[in-house]
Tab-separated table of C-alpha atoms in Angstrom:
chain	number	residue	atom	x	y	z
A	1	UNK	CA	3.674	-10.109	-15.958
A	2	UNK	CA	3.111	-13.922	-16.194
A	3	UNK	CA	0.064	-15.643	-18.006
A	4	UNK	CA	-1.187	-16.467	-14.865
A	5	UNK	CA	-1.164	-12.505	-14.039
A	6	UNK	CA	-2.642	-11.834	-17.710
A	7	UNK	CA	-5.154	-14.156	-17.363
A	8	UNK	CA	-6.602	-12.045	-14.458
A	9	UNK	CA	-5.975	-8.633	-16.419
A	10	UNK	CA	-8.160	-10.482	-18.858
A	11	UNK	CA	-11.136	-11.942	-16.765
A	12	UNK	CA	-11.226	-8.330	-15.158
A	13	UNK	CA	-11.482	-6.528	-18.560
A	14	UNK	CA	-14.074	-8.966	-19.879
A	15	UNK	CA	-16.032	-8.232	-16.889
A	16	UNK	CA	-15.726	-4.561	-16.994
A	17	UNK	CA	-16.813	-4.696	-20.292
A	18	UNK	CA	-19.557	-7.375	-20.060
A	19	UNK	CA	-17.403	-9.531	-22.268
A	20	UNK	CA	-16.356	-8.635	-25.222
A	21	UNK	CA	-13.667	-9.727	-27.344
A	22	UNK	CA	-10.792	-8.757	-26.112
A	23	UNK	CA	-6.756	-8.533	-28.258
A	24	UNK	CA	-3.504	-8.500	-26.273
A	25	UNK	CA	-1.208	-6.258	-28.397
A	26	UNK	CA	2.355	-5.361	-27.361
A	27	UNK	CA	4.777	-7.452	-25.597
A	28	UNK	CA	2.453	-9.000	-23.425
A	29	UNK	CA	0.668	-11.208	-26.495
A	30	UNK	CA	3.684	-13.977	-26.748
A	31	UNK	CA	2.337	-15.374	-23.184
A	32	UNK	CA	-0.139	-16.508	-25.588
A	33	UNK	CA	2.081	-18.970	-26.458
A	34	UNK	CA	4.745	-18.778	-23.636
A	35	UNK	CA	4.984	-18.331	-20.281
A	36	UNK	CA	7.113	-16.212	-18.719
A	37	UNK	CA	9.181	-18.775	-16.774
A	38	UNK	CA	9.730	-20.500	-20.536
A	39	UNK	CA	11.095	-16.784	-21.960
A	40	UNK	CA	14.150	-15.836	-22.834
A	41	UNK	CA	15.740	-12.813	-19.745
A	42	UNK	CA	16.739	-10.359	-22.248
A	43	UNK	CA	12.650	-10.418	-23.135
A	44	UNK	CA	10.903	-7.606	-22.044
A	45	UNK	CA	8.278	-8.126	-20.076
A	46	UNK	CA	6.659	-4.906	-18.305
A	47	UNK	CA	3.749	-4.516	-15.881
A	48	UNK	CA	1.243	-3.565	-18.383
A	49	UNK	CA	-1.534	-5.654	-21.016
A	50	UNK	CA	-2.280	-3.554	-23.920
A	51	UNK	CA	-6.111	-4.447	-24.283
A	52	UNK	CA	-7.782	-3.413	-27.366
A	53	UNK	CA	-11.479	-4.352	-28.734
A	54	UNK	CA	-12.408	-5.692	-32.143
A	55	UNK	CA	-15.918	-3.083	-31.639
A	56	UNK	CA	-15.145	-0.006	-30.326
A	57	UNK	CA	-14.762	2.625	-32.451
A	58	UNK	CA	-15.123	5.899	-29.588
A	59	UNK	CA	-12.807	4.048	-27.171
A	60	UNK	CA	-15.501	3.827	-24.913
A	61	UNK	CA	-14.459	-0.018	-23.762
A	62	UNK	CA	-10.839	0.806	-23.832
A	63	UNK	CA	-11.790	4.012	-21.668
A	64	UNK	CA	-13.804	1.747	-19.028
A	65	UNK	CA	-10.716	-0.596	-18.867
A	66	UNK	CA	-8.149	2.099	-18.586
A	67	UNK	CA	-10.247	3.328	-15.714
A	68	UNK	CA	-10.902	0.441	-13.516
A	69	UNK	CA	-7.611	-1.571	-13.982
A	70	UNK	CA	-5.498	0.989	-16.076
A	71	UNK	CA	-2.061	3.080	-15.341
A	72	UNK	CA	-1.695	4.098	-11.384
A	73	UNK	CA	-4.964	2.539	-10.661
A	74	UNK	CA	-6.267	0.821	-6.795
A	75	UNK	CA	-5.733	-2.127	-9.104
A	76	UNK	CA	-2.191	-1.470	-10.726
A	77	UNK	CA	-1.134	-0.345	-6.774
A	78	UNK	CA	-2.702	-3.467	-5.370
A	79	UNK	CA	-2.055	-6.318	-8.204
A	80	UNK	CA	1.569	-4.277	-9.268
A	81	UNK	CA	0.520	-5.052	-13.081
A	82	UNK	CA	-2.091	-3.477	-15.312
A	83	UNK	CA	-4.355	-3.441	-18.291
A	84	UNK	CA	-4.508	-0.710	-20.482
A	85	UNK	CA	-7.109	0.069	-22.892
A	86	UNK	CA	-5.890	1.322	-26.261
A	87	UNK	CA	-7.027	2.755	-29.506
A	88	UNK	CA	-8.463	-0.480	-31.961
A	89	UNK	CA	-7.121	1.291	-34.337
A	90	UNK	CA	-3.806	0.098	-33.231
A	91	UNK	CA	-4.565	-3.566	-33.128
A	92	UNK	CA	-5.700	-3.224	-36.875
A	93	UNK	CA	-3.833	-6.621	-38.500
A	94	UNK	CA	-2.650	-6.862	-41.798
A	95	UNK	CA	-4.939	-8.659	-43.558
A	96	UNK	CA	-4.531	-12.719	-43.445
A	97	UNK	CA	-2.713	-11.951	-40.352
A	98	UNK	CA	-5.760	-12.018	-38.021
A	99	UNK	CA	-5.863	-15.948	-38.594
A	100	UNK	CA	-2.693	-15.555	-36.232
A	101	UNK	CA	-4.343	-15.263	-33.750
A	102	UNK	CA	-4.933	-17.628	-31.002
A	103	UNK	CA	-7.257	-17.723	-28.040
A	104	UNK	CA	-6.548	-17.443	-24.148
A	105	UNK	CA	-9.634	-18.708	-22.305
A	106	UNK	CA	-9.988	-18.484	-18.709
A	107	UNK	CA	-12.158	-20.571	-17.092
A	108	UNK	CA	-14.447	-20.358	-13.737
A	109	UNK	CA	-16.506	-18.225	-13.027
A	110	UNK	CA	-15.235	-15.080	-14.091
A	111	UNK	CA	-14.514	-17.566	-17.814
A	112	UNK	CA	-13.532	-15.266	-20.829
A	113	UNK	CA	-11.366	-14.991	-23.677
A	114	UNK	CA	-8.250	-12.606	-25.017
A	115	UNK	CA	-7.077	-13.105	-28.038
A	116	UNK	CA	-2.928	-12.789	-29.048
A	117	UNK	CA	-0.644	-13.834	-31.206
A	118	UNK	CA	0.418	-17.167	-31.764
A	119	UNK	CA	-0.449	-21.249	-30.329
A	120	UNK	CA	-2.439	-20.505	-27.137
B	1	UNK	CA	16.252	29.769	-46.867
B	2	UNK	CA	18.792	27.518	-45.573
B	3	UNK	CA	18.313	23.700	-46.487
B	4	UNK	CA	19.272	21.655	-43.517
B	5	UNK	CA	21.362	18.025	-44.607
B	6	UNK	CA	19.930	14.985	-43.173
B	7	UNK	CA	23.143	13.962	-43.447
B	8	UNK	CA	24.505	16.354	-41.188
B	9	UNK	CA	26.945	14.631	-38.301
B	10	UNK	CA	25.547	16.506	-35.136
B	11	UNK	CA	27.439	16.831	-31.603
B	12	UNK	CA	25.570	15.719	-28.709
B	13	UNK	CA	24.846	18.990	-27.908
B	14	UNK	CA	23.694	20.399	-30.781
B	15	UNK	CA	21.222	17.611	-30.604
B	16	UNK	CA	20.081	18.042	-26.899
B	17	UNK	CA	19.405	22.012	-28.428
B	18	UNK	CA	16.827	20.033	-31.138
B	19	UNK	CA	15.703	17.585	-28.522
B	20	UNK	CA	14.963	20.243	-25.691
B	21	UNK	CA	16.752	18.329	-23.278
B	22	UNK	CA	19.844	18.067	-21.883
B	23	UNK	CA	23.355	16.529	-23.573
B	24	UNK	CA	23.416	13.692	-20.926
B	25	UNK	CA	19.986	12.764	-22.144
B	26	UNK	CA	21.442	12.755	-25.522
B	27	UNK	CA	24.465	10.145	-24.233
B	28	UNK	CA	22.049	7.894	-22.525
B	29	UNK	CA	19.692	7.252	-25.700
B	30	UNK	CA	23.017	6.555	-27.715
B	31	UNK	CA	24.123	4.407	-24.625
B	32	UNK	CA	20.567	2.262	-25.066
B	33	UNK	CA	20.714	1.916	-28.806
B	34	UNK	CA	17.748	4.706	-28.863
B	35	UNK	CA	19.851	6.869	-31.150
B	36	UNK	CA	22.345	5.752	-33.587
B	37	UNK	CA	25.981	7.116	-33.339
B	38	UNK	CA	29.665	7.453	-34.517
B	39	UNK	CA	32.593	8.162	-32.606
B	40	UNK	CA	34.833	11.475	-33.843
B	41	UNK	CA	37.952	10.351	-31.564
B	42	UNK	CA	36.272	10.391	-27.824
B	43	UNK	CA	32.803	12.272	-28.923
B	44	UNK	CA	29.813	10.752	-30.352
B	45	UNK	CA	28.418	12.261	-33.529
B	46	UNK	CA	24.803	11.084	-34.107
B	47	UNK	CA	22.771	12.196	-38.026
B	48	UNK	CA	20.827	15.284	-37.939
B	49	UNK	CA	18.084	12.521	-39.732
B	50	UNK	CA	18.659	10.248	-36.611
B	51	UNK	CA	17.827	13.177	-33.968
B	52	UNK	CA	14.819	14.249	-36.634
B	53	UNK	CA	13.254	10.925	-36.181
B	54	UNK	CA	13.668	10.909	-32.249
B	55	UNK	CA	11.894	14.151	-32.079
B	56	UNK	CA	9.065	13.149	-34.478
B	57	UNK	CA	8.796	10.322	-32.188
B	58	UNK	CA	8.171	12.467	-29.526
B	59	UNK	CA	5.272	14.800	-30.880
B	60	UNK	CA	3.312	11.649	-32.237
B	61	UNK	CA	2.131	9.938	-29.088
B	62	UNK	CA	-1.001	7.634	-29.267
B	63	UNK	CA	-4.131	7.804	-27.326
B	64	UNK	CA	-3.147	5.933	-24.496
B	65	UNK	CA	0.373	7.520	-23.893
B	66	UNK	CA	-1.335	10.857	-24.133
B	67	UNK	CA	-3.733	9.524	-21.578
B	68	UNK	CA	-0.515	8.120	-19.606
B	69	UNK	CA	1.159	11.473	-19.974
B	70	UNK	CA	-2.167	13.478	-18.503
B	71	UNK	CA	-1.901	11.006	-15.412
B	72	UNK	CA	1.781	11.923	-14.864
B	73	UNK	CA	1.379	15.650	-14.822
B	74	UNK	CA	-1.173	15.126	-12.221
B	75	UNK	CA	1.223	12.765	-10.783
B	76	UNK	CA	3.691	15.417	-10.725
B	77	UNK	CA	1.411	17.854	-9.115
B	78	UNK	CA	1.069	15.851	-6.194
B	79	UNK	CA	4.692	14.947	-5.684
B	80	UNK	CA	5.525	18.509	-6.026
B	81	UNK	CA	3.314	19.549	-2.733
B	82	UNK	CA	5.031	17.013	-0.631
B	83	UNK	CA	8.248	15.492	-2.612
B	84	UNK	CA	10.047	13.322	0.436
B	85	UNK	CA	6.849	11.768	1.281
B	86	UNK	CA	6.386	10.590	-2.187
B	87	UNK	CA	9.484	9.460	-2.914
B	88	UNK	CA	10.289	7.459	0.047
B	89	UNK	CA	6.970	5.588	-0.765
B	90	UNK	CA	8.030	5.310	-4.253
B	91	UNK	CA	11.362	3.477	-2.935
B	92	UNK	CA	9.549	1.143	-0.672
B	93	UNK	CA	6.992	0.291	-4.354
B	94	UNK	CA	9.978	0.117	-6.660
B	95	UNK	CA	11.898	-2.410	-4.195
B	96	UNK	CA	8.472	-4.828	-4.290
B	97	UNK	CA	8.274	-4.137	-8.315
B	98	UNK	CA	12.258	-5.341	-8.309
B	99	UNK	CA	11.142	-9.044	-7.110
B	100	UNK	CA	8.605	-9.530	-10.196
B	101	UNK	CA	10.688	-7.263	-12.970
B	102	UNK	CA	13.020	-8.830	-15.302
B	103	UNK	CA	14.924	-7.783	-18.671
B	104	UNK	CA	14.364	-4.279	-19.742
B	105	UNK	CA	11.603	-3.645	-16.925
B	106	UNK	CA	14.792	-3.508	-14.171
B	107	UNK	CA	16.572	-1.099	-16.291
B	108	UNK	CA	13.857	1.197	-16.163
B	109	UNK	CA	13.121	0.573	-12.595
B	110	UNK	CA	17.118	1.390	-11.959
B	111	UNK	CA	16.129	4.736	-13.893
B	112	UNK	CA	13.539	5.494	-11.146
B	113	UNK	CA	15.857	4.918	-8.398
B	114	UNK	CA	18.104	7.155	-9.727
B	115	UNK	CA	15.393	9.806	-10.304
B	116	UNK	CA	14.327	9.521	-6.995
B	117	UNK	CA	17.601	9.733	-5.982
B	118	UNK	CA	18.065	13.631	-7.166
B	119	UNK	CA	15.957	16.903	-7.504
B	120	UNK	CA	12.639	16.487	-7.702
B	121	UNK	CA	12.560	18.962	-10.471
B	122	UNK	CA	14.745	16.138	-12.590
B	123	UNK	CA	12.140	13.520	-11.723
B	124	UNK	CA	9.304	15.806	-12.735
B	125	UNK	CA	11.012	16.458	-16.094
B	126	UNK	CA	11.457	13.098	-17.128
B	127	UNK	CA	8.418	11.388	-15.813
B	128	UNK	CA	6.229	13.869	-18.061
B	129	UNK	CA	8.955	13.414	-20.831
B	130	UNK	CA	6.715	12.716	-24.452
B	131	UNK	CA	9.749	10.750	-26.041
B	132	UNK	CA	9.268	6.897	-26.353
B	133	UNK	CA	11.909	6.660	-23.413
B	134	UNK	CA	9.123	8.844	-20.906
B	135	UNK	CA	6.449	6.645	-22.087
B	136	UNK	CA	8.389	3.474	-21.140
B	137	UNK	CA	9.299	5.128	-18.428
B	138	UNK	CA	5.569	5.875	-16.968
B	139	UNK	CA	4.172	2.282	-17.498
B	140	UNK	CA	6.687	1.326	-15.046
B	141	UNK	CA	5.815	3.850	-12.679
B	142	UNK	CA	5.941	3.417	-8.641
B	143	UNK	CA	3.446	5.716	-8.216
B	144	UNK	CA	0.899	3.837	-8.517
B	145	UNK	CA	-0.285	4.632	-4.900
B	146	UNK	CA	-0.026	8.345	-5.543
B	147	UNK	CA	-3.879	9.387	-6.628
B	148	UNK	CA	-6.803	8.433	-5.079
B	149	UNK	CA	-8.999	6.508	-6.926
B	150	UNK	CA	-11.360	9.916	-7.173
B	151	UNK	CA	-8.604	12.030	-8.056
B	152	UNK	CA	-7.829	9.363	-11.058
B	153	UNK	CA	-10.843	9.086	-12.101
B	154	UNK	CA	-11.124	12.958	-12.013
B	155	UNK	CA	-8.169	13.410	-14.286
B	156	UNK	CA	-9.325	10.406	-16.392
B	157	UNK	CA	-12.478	12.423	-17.309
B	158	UNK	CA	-10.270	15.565	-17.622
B	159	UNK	CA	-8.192	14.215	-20.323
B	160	UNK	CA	-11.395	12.261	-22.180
B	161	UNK	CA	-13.012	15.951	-22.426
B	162	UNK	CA	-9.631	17.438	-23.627
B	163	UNK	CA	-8.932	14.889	-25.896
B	164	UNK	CA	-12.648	15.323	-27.704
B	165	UNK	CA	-11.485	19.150	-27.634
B	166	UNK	CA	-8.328	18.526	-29.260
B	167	UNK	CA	-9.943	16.267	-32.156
B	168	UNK	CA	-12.652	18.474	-32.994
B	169	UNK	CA	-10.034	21.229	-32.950
């Protein structure tokens, strides 16, 4: 997956969701900072986002994500990447860390924003 | 009551018996720095704390790879009623997946060839595998085209209603 690629992941989980916040966790996040082209080979870069939201204690975004764009989806089997929604409670930050974070807007239309780690 | 010592240099074998899986298995996560080992002339020797931790790994799985897991067995299901179908379109996905992948990503998809390669029994096995290795494994998948979106979103609501079972359990 690229930025470009995450980007779309992105817009498509803010819209499933009617916008909310979203957090790239997992390997995905340093295209926050870095594109793909600009990484390192021995980087691992798989097919999937991990998408997690700040307000969602039953999983019920990361459920609606999962099931529009998630694991073997039309999406996944068209796009060949994927978002998948995952517990919040595994994008809980150390505390100070959260100010780590940096933005990825998308703009258009479809504009929204994902937060990851690092310079966006 | 015996007391087992973390300590304890294991063969690969004896570990596969802890692991449930077979010795090969075993090699292959020494092979990819998964589990730590020594040599004892030409046989790896791996710490009975080392093959601990791999299994613990195992039994914890988060949310999602539960969720990832449920899809696979269904997965499975279907590739099970009609395995040479399913595999040759799998071959045809994992050769368009081979343009785009890069570091670690081609390793795994080299693990699917070879899966798809042999029994389909083999490829069942590991593809519904809880280690960390089967959950890399399935967000890699090629069978992405396997489940209609009904059937997915069957199973989806499946494993939501099991999974509220299992917590309130």
């Amino acid at each position: 997956m690229n930025r470009q690629q995450l980007a779309h992941v992105l817009r498509a989980a803010a819209r499933i969701t009617d916008g909310a916040e979203i957090i790239v966790i997992g390997s995905q996040a340093i295209l926050g900072s870095h594109d793909a082209d600009h990484l390192p080979a021995r980087v691992t870069l798989s097919i999937e986002a991990d998408l997690a939201f700040r307000d969602d204690p039953s999983e019920t975004k990361s459920d609606k994500v999962d099931g529009a764009i998630g694991e073997l989806s039309a999406f996944h089997d068209t796009f060949g990447y994927y978002g998948q929604g995952v517990s919040v409670a595994t994008a809980i930050l150390p505390e100070g860390l959260a100010r780590a974070l940096g933005a990825v807007r998308s703009r258009g239309r479809s504009a929204c924003r994902g937060m990851v780690f690092g310079e966006a | 009551m015996a007391v087992l010592n973390a300590d304890e240099r294991l063969t690969t074998g004896e570990a596969a018996k802890l692991l449930s899986c077979s010795r090969q298995h075993v090699v292959d996560m020494c092979v990819e720095g998964l589990l730590p080992f020594t040599w004892a002339g030409r046989h790896r020797r791996v710490l009975r704390r080392d093959v601990e931790a791999v299994r613990r790994g195992s039994e914890e799985l988060s949310r999602s790879e539960r969720r990832s897991l449920w899809l696979a067995h269904v997965v499975a299901g279907k590739l099970l009623l009609d395995p040479d179908r399913y595999a040759v379109e799998a071959r045809l996905q994992l050769e368009r997946m081979r343009r785009s992948a890069r570091g670690r990503a081609l390793a795994w998809l080299d693990d699917w060839g070879r899966l798809l390669d042999g029994p389909v029994d083999q490829l069942v096995a590991r593809m519904t595998e809880r280690s960390s290795r089967g959950c890399d494994l399935r967000q890699n998948s090629p069978f992405a085209h396997v489940l209609s979106s009904r059937e997915r979103e069957a199973a989806l609501a499946a494993f939501v209603r099991h999974d509220a079972q299992r917590s309130n359990g």
